[in-house]
Tab-separated table of C-alpha atoms and ligand atoms in Angstrom:
chain	number	residue	atom	x	y	z
J	919	MET	CA	71.684	130.558	22.968
J	920	THR	CA	75.271	131.459	23.792
J	921	THR	CA	76.090	131.625	20.070
J	922	VAL	CA	73.233	134.072	19.443
J	923	LEU	CA	74.406	136.367	22.233
J	924	GLN	CA	78.012	136.233	21.024
J	925	THR	CA	76.895	137.064	17.467
J	926	ASP	CA	74.880	140.025	18.737
J	927	LEU	CA	77.856	141.364	20.676
J	928	THR	CA	80.130	140.918	17.687
J	929	LYS	CA	77.870	143.177	15.638
J	930	ILE	CA	77.628	145.656	18.483
J	931	ALA	CA	81.394	145.560	18.953
J	932	ALA	CA	81.860	146.423	15.284
J	933	LYS	CA	79.505	149.383	15.655
J	934	VAL	CA	81.282	150.651	18.763
J	935	GLU	CA	84.665	150.298	17.102
J	936	ALA	CA	83.377	152.247	14.076
J	937	GLY	CA	81.892	154.925	16.361
J	938	GLU	CA	78.335	154.184	15.204
J	939	ARG	CA	75.283	154.864	17.346
J	940	LEU	CA	73.720	151.849	19.086
J	941	SER	CA	70.014	151.095	18.636
J	942	PHE	CA	67.355	150.145	21.175
J	943	ASP	CA	67.831	146.474	20.173
J	944	ASP	CA	71.574	146.775	20.716
J	945	GLY	CA	71.000	148.168	24.203
J	946	LEU	CA	68.638	145.332	25.042
J	947	ALA	CA	71.054	142.729	23.654
J	948	LEU	CA	73.767	144.157	25.889
J	949	PHE	CA	71.527	143.838	28.946
J	950	GLU	CA	70.611	140.278	27.927
J	951	SER	CA	74.228	139.239	27.422
J	952	ASP	CA	76.122	137.836	30.379
J	953	ASP	CA	79.498	138.618	28.831
J	954	ILE	CA	80.324	141.352	31.310
J	955	PHE	CA	83.976	141.479	30.254
J	956	ALA	CA	83.086	142.088	26.587
J	957	ILE	CA	80.594	144.802	27.583
J	958	GLY	CA	83.170	146.339	29.911
J	959	ARG	CA	85.904	146.313	27.266
J	960	LEU	CA	83.647	148.059	24.746
J	961	ALA	CA	82.562	150.661	27.291
J	962	ALA	CA	86.192	151.224	28.275
J	963	LEU	CA	87.026	151.823	24.598
J	964	ALA	CA	84.157	154.310	24.205
J	965	ASN	CA	85.295	156.110	27.357
J	966	GLN	CA	88.976	156.086	26.393
J	967	ARG	CA	88.082	157.947	23.199
J	968	LYS	CA	86.279	160.665	25.134
J	969	ASN	CA	88.285	160.982	28.325
J	970	GLY	CA	91.570	159.114	27.888
J	971	ASP	CA	92.891	157.937	31.255
J	972	ARG	CA	91.357	160.810	33.193
J	973	VAL	CA	88.947	160.153	36.039
J	974	TYR	CA	87.213	163.170	37.505
J	975	PHE	CA	86.168	163.927	41.051
J	976	ILE	CA	84.868	167.030	42.810
J	977	HIS	CA	85.451	168.627	46.190
J	978	ASN	CA	81.867	169.199	47.190
J	979	ARG	CA	79.336	169.111	49.987
J	980	HIS	CA	75.755	167.910	49.787
J	981	ILE	CA	73.074	169.734	51.754
J	982	ASN	CA	69.586	168.206	52.007
J	983	TYR	CA	67.730	171.263	53.310
J	984	SER	CA	64.441	169.491	54.148
J	985	ASN	CA	63.019	165.994	54.105
J	986	VAL	CA	59.426	167.232	54.184
J	987	CYS	CA	57.725	166.218	50.953
J	988	LYS	CA	54.186	166.270	49.612
J	989	ASN	CA	54.931	163.095	47.607
J	990	THR	CA	55.280	159.556	48.884
J	991	CYS	CA	57.396	157.813	46.239
J	992	LYS	CA	57.521	154.107	47.027
J	993	PHE	CA	61.296	153.936	46.592
J	994	CYS	CA	62.005	156.804	48.983
J	995	ALA	CA	62.980	156.375	52.646
J	996	PHE	CA	63.992	160.002	53.041
J	997	SER	CA	60.709	161.888	52.853
J	998	LYS	CA	58.474	162.700	55.827
J	999	LYS	CA	55.240	164.539	56.382
J	1000	GLU	CA	55.528	167.762	58.410
J	1001	GLU	CA	53.981	166.155	61.497
J	1002	ASP	CA	56.165	163.005	61.424
J	1003	THR	CA	58.936	162.389	63.946
J	1004	GLY	CA	62.229	163.009	62.211
J	1005	ALA	CA	60.821	165.622	59.809
J	1006	TYR	CA	63.177	168.593	59.487
J	1007	THR	CA	63.525	171.803	57.522
J	1008	MET	CA	66.724	173.784	57.910
J	1009	THR	CA	66.586	177.491	58.484
J	1010	ILE	CA	68.737	179.620	56.201
J	1011	ASP	CA	71.151	180.021	59.133
J	1012	GLU	CA	71.404	176.250	59.523
J	1013	ILE	CA	72.111	175.886	55.806
J	1014	MET	CA	74.790	178.568	56.109
J	1015	ASP	CA	76.332	176.693	59.047
J	1016	LYS	CA	76.538	173.506	56.947
J	1017	ALA	CA	78.345	175.435	54.207
J	1018	ARG	CA	80.595	177.161	56.769
J	1019	GLU	CA	81.863	173.762	57.932
J	1020	MET	CA	83.701	173.670	54.577
J	1021	LYS	CA	85.412	177.051	55.066
J	1022	GLY	CA	89.128	177.018	54.353
J	1023	SER	CA	88.952	173.694	52.515
J	1024	ASP	CA	88.976	175.121	48.964
J	1025	PHE	CA	85.770	173.237	48.077
J	1026	SER	CA	84.161	174.150	44.771
J	1027	GLU	CA	80.531	172.988	44.878
J	1028	LEU	CA	77.438	172.867	47.058
J	1029	HIS	CA	74.961	170.224	45.897
J	1030	ILE	CA	71.567	171.106	47.365
J	1031	VAL	CA	68.363	169.059	47.073
J	1032	GLY	CA	65.353	168.365	49.250
J	1033	GLY	CA	61.748	167.196	49.344
J	1034	LEU	CA	58.804	169.027	47.770
J	1035	HIS	CA	57.889	171.105	50.797
J	1036	PRO	CA	54.183	171.982	50.719
J	1037	THR	CA	54.386	175.412	52.382
J	1038	LEU	CA	57.873	176.922	52.058
J	1039	PRO	CA	57.636	180.113	49.989
J	1040	PHE	CA	59.667	180.724	46.828
J	1041	GLU	CA	61.570	183.362	48.811
J	1042	TYR	CA	63.069	180.621	51.043
J	1043	TYR	CA	64.899	179.252	48.004
J	1044	THR	CA	65.972	182.632	46.638
J	1045	GLU	CA	67.209	183.717	50.069
J	1046	MET	CA	69.106	180.440	50.444
J	1047	LEU	CA	70.908	181.027	47.150
J	1048	ARG	CA	71.571	184.729	47.788
J	1049	SER	CA	72.940	184.133	51.283
J	1050	LEU	CA	75.224	181.313	50.129
J	1051	LYS	CA	76.466	183.312	47.154
J	1052	ALA	CA	77.151	186.383	49.318
J	1053	GLU	CA	79.415	184.395	51.641
J	1054	PHE	CA	80.830	181.894	49.115
J	1055	PRO	CA	80.981	183.818	45.815
J	1056	GLU	CA	83.472	181.390	44.235
J	1057	VAL	CA	81.494	178.260	45.046
J	1058	HIS	CA	79.210	176.791	42.364
J	1059	ILE	CA	75.701	176.029	43.573
J	1060	GLN	CA	74.194	172.979	41.902
J	1061	ALA	CA	70.712	172.850	43.328
J	1062	PHE	CA	67.125	171.638	42.956
J	1063	THR	CA	66.172	168.707	40.760
J	1064	ALA	CA	63.843	169.282	37.807
J	1065	VAL	CA	61.064	167.964	40.057
J	1066	GLU	CA	61.801	170.631	42.680
J	1067	ILE	CA	61.954	173.322	39.976
J	1068	ALA	CA	58.502	172.285	38.687
J	1069	HIS	CA	57.197	172.333	42.274
J	1070	LEU	CA	58.632	175.813	42.943
J	1071	ALA	CA	57.150	177.057	39.692
J	1072	GLU	CA	53.748	175.647	40.656
J	1073	VAL	CA	53.628	176.976	44.233
J	1074	SER	CA	54.825	180.415	43.173
J	1075	GLY	CA	52.626	180.725	40.089
J	1076	ARG	CA	55.636	181.052	37.807
J	1077	SER	CA	56.440	179.287	34.547
J	1078	TYR	CA	59.460	176.963	34.532
J	1079	ARG	CA	61.376	179.664	32.683
J	1080	GLU	CA	60.431	182.447	35.128
J	1081	ALA	CA	61.294	180.317	38.161
J	1082	LEU	CA	64.635	179.284	36.698
J	1083	GLU	CA	65.532	182.824	35.613
J	1084	GLU	CA	64.898	184.148	39.101
J	1085	LEU	CA	66.871	181.351	40.758
J	1086	VAL	CA	69.778	181.938	38.385
J	1087	ALA	CA	69.696	185.650	39.210
J	1088	CYS	CA	70.074	184.652	42.893
J	1089	GLY	CA	73.053	182.358	42.285
J	1090	LEU	CA	71.855	179.015	40.948
J	1091	GLY	CA	74.693	177.608	38.826
J	1092	SER	CA	73.355	174.326	37.422
J	1093	LEU	CA	70.797	171.587	38.043
J	1094	PRO	CA	71.521	168.153	39.487
J	1095	GLY	CA	70.118	165.135	37.669
J	1096	GLY	CA	67.709	163.707	40.238
J	1097	GLY	CA	64.011	163.025	39.887
J	1098	ALA	CA	64.234	161.353	36.476
J	1099	GLU	CA	63.738	157.914	38.088
J	1100	VAL	CA	62.689	155.862	35.082
J	1101	PHE	CA	60.580	157.588	32.421
J	1102	ALA	CA	58.327	154.570	31.576
J	1103	PRO	CA	54.842	155.856	32.564
J	1104	GLU	CA	53.550	152.429	33.665
J	1105	VAL	CA	56.450	152.043	36.132
J	1106	ARG	CA	56.234	155.659	37.289
J	1107	ASP	CA	52.491	155.157	37.901
J	1108	VAL	CA	53.364	152.432	40.403
J	1109	VAL	CA	56.563	153.629	42.059
J	1110	CYS	CA	55.969	157.399	42.111
J	1111	PRO	CA	52.438	158.162	40.881
J	1112	GLU	CA	52.359	161.736	42.231
J	1113	LYS	CA	55.705	162.678	40.746
J	1114	LEU	CA	56.237	164.998	37.797
J	1115	PRO	CA	55.847	162.827	34.662
J	1116	GLY	CA	58.921	162.041	32.578
J	1117	ASN	CA	57.943	164.371	29.723
J	1118	LYS	CA	57.686	167.298	32.169
J	1119	TRP	CA	61.052	166.409	33.720
J	1120	LEU	CA	62.468	166.675	30.213
J	1121	GLU	CA	60.616	169.962	29.633
J	1122	VAL	CA	62.184	171.533	32.739
J	1123	MET	CA	65.604	170.404	31.520
J	1124	ARG	CA	64.924	171.733	28.000
J	1125	THR	CA	63.992	175.100	29.490
J	1126	ALA	CA	67.072	175.115	31.734
J	1127	HIS	CA	69.349	174.253	28.813
J	1128	SER	CA	67.765	176.977	26.668
J	1129	LEU	CA	68.752	179.478	29.386
J	1130	GLY	CA	72.346	178.264	29.212
J	1131	LEU	CA	72.171	176.225	32.416
J	1132	LYS	CA	73.926	172.868	32.396
J	1133	SER	CA	72.426	169.884	34.156
J	1134	ASN	CA	72.999	166.244	34.944
J	1135	ALA	CA	70.676	163.310	34.300
J	1136	THR	CA	70.002	160.217	36.397
J	1137	MET	CA	68.135	156.921	36.198
J	1138	LEU	CA	66.964	155.037	39.279
J	1139	TYR	CA	67.362	151.325	38.519
J	1140	GLY	CA	66.898	148.046	40.331
J	1141	HIS	CA	63.215	148.418	41.350
J	1142	LEU	CA	60.253	147.509	39.124
J	1143	GLU	CA	61.587	148.657	35.773
J	1144	SER	CA	62.473	146.244	32.959
J	1145	LYS	CA	65.730	146.246	31.037
J	1146	ALA	CA	63.799	147.663	28.054
J	1147	ASP	CA	62.648	150.550	30.291
J	1148	ARG	CA	66.273	151.284	31.137
J	1149	VAL	CA	67.288	151.359	27.484
J	1150	ARG	CA	64.311	153.550	26.524
J	1151	HIS	CA	65.159	155.927	29.380
J	1152	MET	CA	68.689	156.308	28.048
J	1153	ILE	CA	67.409	156.876	24.501
J	1154	HIS	CA	65.045	159.643	25.699
J	1155	LEU	CA	68.025	161.360	27.282
J	1156	ARG	CA	70.179	160.820	24.191
J	1157	ASP	CA	67.464	162.351	21.972
J	1158	MET	CA	67.218	165.376	24.190
J	1159	GLN	CA	70.989	165.745	24.330
J	1160	ASP	CA	71.013	165.808	20.498
J	1161	GLU	CA	68.569	168.695	20.742
J	1162	THR	CA	70.102	170.807	23.543
J	1163	GLY	CA	73.613	169.557	24.374
J	1164	GLY	CA	72.958	170.694	27.953
J	1165	PHE	CA	73.589	167.466	29.864
J	1166	GLN	CA	77.024	167.071	31.355
J	1167	THR	CA	76.910	163.645	32.891
J	1168	PHE	CA	74.660	160.626	33.363
J	1169	ILE	CA	74.468	158.968	36.765
J	1170	PRO	CA	72.711	155.620	37.162
J	1171	LEU	CA	71.386	155.471	40.760
J	1172	ALA	CA	71.258	152.006	42.354
J	1173	PHE	CA	67.987	151.483	44.223
J	1174	HIS	CA	68.316	150.961	48.001
J	1175	PRO	CA	65.189	149.238	49.342
J	1176	LYS	CA	65.574	149.463	53.140
J	1177	ASN	CA	62.838	151.451	54.962
J	1178	THR	CA	60.979	152.057	51.678
J	1179	GLN	CA	57.578	150.789	50.532
J	1180	LEU	CA	59.523	148.446	48.219
J	1181	SER	CA	61.544	146.912	51.038
J	1182	ASP	CA	60.796	143.377	49.832
J	1183	LEU	CA	63.040	144.011	46.802
J	1184	HIS	CA	66.763	143.265	46.868
J	1185	PHE	CA	69.686	145.653	46.724
J	1186	THR	CA	71.240	145.755	43.246
J	1187	THR	CA	74.204	143.451	42.621
J	1188	GLY	CA	77.725	144.491	41.686
J	1189	LEU	CA	77.307	142.885	38.281
J	1190	ASP	CA	74.107	144.790	37.542
J	1191	ASP	CA	75.740	148.037	38.679
J	1192	LEU	CA	78.770	147.519	36.411
J	1193	LYS	CA	76.655	146.413	33.469
J	1194	THR	CA	74.271	149.368	33.767
J	1195	LEU	CA	77.142	151.858	33.962
J	1196	ALA	CA	78.936	150.245	31.007
J	1197	ILE	CA	75.783	150.119	28.869
J	1198	ALA	CA	75.086	153.754	29.709
J	1199	ARG	CA	78.549	154.624	28.378
J	1200	LEU	CA	77.786	152.724	25.173
J	1201	MET	CA	74.260	154.043	24.590
J	1202	LEU	CA	74.858	157.692	25.552
J	1203	ASP	CA	77.366	158.493	22.832
J	1204	ASN	CA	76.591	162.220	23.084
J	1205	PHE	CA	77.215	162.483	26.857
J	1206	ASP	CA	80.795	163.421	27.733
J	1207	HIS	CA	80.722	161.812	31.154
J	1208	ILE	CA	79.306	158.811	33.021
J	1209	LYS	CA	79.417	159.125	36.785
J	1210	VAL	CA	79.358	156.449	39.444
J	1211	PHE	CA	77.907	157.785	42.703
J	1212	TRP	CA	80.131	155.823	45.118
J	1213	ILE	CA	77.693	156.485	47.957
J	1214	MET	CA	75.193	154.175	46.224
J	1215	THR	CA	77.417	151.461	44.715
J	1216	GLY	CA	79.974	151.264	47.504
J	1217	LEU	CA	83.619	152.110	47.004
J	1218	LYS	CA	84.682	148.724	45.685
J	1219	VAL	CA	82.200	148.651	42.799
J	1220	ALA	CA	82.824	152.362	42.155
J	1221	GLN	CA	86.528	151.669	41.730
J	1222	LEU	CA	85.890	148.721	39.392
J	1223	ALA	CA	83.481	150.887	37.385
J	1224	LEU	CA	86.484	152.976	36.328
J	1225	LEU	CA	87.509	149.981	34.191
J	1226	PHE	CA	83.981	149.647	32.775
J	1227	GLY	CA	83.572	152.952	30.967
J	1228	VAL	CA	83.080	155.333	33.889
J	1229	ASP	CA	85.155	158.528	34.078
J	1230	ASP	CA	83.699	160.320	37.123
J	1231	ILE	CA	83.466	159.094	40.720
J	1232	ASP	CA	81.570	162.116	42.149
J	1233	GLY	CA	83.108	163.664	45.206
J	1234	THR	CA	83.786	164.221	48.848
J	1235	VAL	CA	79.997	164.600	49.499
J	1236	VAL	CA	80.485	165.058	53.312
J	1237	GLU	CA	76.859	164.388	54.290
J	1238	GLU	CA	74.231	162.334	52.443
J	1239	LYS	CA	70.787	161.573	53.737
J	1240	ILE	CA	68.706	160.171	50.847
J	1241	THR	CA	70.527	156.870	50.277
J	1242	HIS	CA	71.523	156.465	53.896
J	1243	ALA	CA	67.872	156.626	54.938
J	1244	ALA	CA	67.364	153.646	52.591
J	1245	GLY	CA	70.126	151.451	53.990
J	1246	ALA	CA	73.367	152.608	52.333
J	1247	GLU	CA	76.299	151.250	54.304
J	1248	THR	CA	78.931	153.498	52.747
J	1249	SER	CA	80.484	156.304	54.736
J	1250	GLU	CA	78.963	159.726	54.040
J	1251	CYS	CA	82.230	161.386	53.079
J	1252	LEU	CA	85.564	160.687	51.458
J	1253	THR	CA	88.759	162.714	51.613
J	1254	ILE	CA	90.491	163.872	48.447
J	1255	ASP	CA	93.423	161.583	49.333
J	1256	GLU	CA	91.095	158.582	49.400
J	1257	LEU	CA	89.521	159.499	46.060
J	1258	VAL	CA	92.949	160.009	44.487
J	1259	ARG	CA	94.193	156.654	45.816
J	1260	LEU	CA	91.143	154.766	44.466
J	1261	ILE	CA	91.553	156.324	41.024
J	1262	ARG	CA	95.332	155.808	40.873
J	1263	GLU	CA	95.024	152.187	41.902
J	1264	ALA	CA	92.712	151.660	38.910
J	1265	GLY	CA	95.571	152.848	36.663
J	1266	LYS	CA	93.904	156.193	35.906
J	1267	THR	CA	94.875	159.826	36.306
J	1268	PRO	CA	92.891	161.605	39.016
J	1269	VAL	CA	91.593	165.030	37.989
J	1270	GLU	CA	89.853	167.383	40.377
J	1271	ARG	CA	87.192	169.235	38.396
J	1272	ASP	CA	84.672	171.922	39.183
J	1273	THR	CA	80.962	171.441	38.517
J	1274	LEU	CA	81.281	172.432	34.850
J	1275	TYR	CA	84.236	170.064	34.305
J	1276	ASN	CA	86.873	172.782	34.291
J	1277	VAL	CA	90.079	171.184	35.548
J	1278	ARG	CA	91.209	172.372	38.993
J	1279	LYS	CA	94.122	169.972	39.466
J	1280	VAL	CA	95.624	167.035	37.611
J	1281	TYR	CA	97.291	164.538	39.943
J	1282	VAL	CA	100.314	163.498	37.913
J	1283	SER	CA	102.148	160.600	39.532
P	1777	V47	O1	65.899	161.943	42.803
P	1777	V47	C1	65.544	158.284	46.148
P	1777	V47	C2	67.052	158.882	44.210
P	1777	V47	C3	67.826	161.001	43.866
P	1777	V47	C4	66.351	156.335	46.638
P	1777	V47	O2	73.292	165.164	39.663
P	1777	V47	C5	67.124	156.876	45.612
P	1777	V47	O3	75.358	164.797	40.190
P	1777	V47	C6	68.449	155.006	45.591
P	1777	V47	O4	69.778	162.659	42.101
P	1777	V47	N1	67.714	154.415	46.575
P	1777	V47	C7	68.594	162.116	44.509
P	1777	V47	N2	68.166	156.222	45.092
P	1777	V47	C8	70.095	161.949	44.331
P	1777	V47	C9	70.551	162.416	42.979
P	1777	V47	C10	71.999	162.639	42.735
P	1777	V47	C11	72.950	162.023	43.528
P	1777	V47	C12	74.287	162.254	43.256
P	1777	V47	C13	74.683	163.069	42.241
P	1777	V47	C14	73.716	163.684	41.454
P	1777	V47	C15	74.142	164.604	40.362
P	1777	V47	C16	72.361	163.459	41.674
P	1777	V47	O5	68.014	159.828	44.620
P	1777	V47	C17	66.339	161.089	43.792
P	1777	V47	C18	65.952	159.653	43.503
P	1777	V47	O6	66.079	159.390	42.133
P	1777	V47	N3	66.575	158.063	45.317
P	1777	V47	N4	65.383	157.227	46.968
P	1777	V47	C19	66.678	155.047	47.121
P	1777	V47	N5	65.951	154.453	48.076
P	1778	SF4	FE1	59.682	163.323	47.766
P	1778	SF4	FE2	61.817	163.066	46.186
P	1778	SF4	FE3	61.334	161.248	48.129
P	1778	SF4	FE4	59.752	161.344	45.971
P	1778	SF4	S1	61.960	160.841	45.983
P	1778	SF4	S2	59.058	161.203	48.120
P	1778	SF4	S3	59.711	163.543	45.517
P	1778	SF4	S4	61.823	163.407	48.435
């Protein structure tokens, strides 16, 4: 058994070294191998070629404008029905106040996502963007997952394209990568049956990319999906990236089970987190960046991930509700000094970027 796995990795190693694309079988063999150091070394090589020693972070703030959602995804501890205790929807003024807390800090991004609110009008979203842009013209607004965009299009009777065009005109800068979950329909049917299907998620992204918008892509792992589902998910994204080139970064999201309908499942392990990030780096040869969302993996695994093919550690975040509702024990914010220290200690060069990966500051030692 061990010999077979070693042989498989030898072939894969040769492909990676030659810069050849890995197949579905290669991806599965990597997941089936327990040689985490070999996988990590290969991913580190693939990353070194793309990003050298640079590790990116961003000075940002998350705003989760509402937890009211018409869906009840089984992996979600964040969403509430309007009548539930703890349900909230921020007014535009409250959203502005959250952004104003960052004033004077030279932050570069607002990352805004929320539930699929059943009654908020389209104008709520356009006013949110316009008000933020009027007061923070230099700040990039990365907002609304593909699932939210499809919902806004539906409630307002617009096509994906029309909805996106209007949001861009009001200040939308790019789309975050959430809502992709795992594309496998048989898993989606169980864990999030009401959610936008995977092919529609991809269609929203295709439309966004055709308008010149950049976006991220995610995969929620560690619930009911198989390793083959993870590899297929990555290949769907790779195919689409060949077509549009609009994805900036891939972010595997580690499932947190607490307070969800899947609370009998375990948290992901550090090994699974590292392996998934490293395999993502190897499979997604046409993605420039692989991001570890430290909020979900914890700081210690996030730092180790920088030696396993990851070149982006996300950002200061400031306030995060989705993972914390589901049992995340990380803090909700990090200072730039802390991010820089974590990256330096891993032997890498910290680089503050903006949302579109323009360099704001290189921290030379
Ligand atoms: O779409 C929901 C996931 C996503 C849980 O684009 C959960 O840069 C873990 O997409 N355990 C929202 N994950 C967050 C997201 C994101 C985060 C950071 C950066 C970026 C980016 C995107 O969180 C949801 C869903 O896939 N999620 N519940 C949970 N219990
Ligand atoms: Fe709603 Fe998103 Fe939670 Fe699903 S994951 S229930 S769509 S907030």
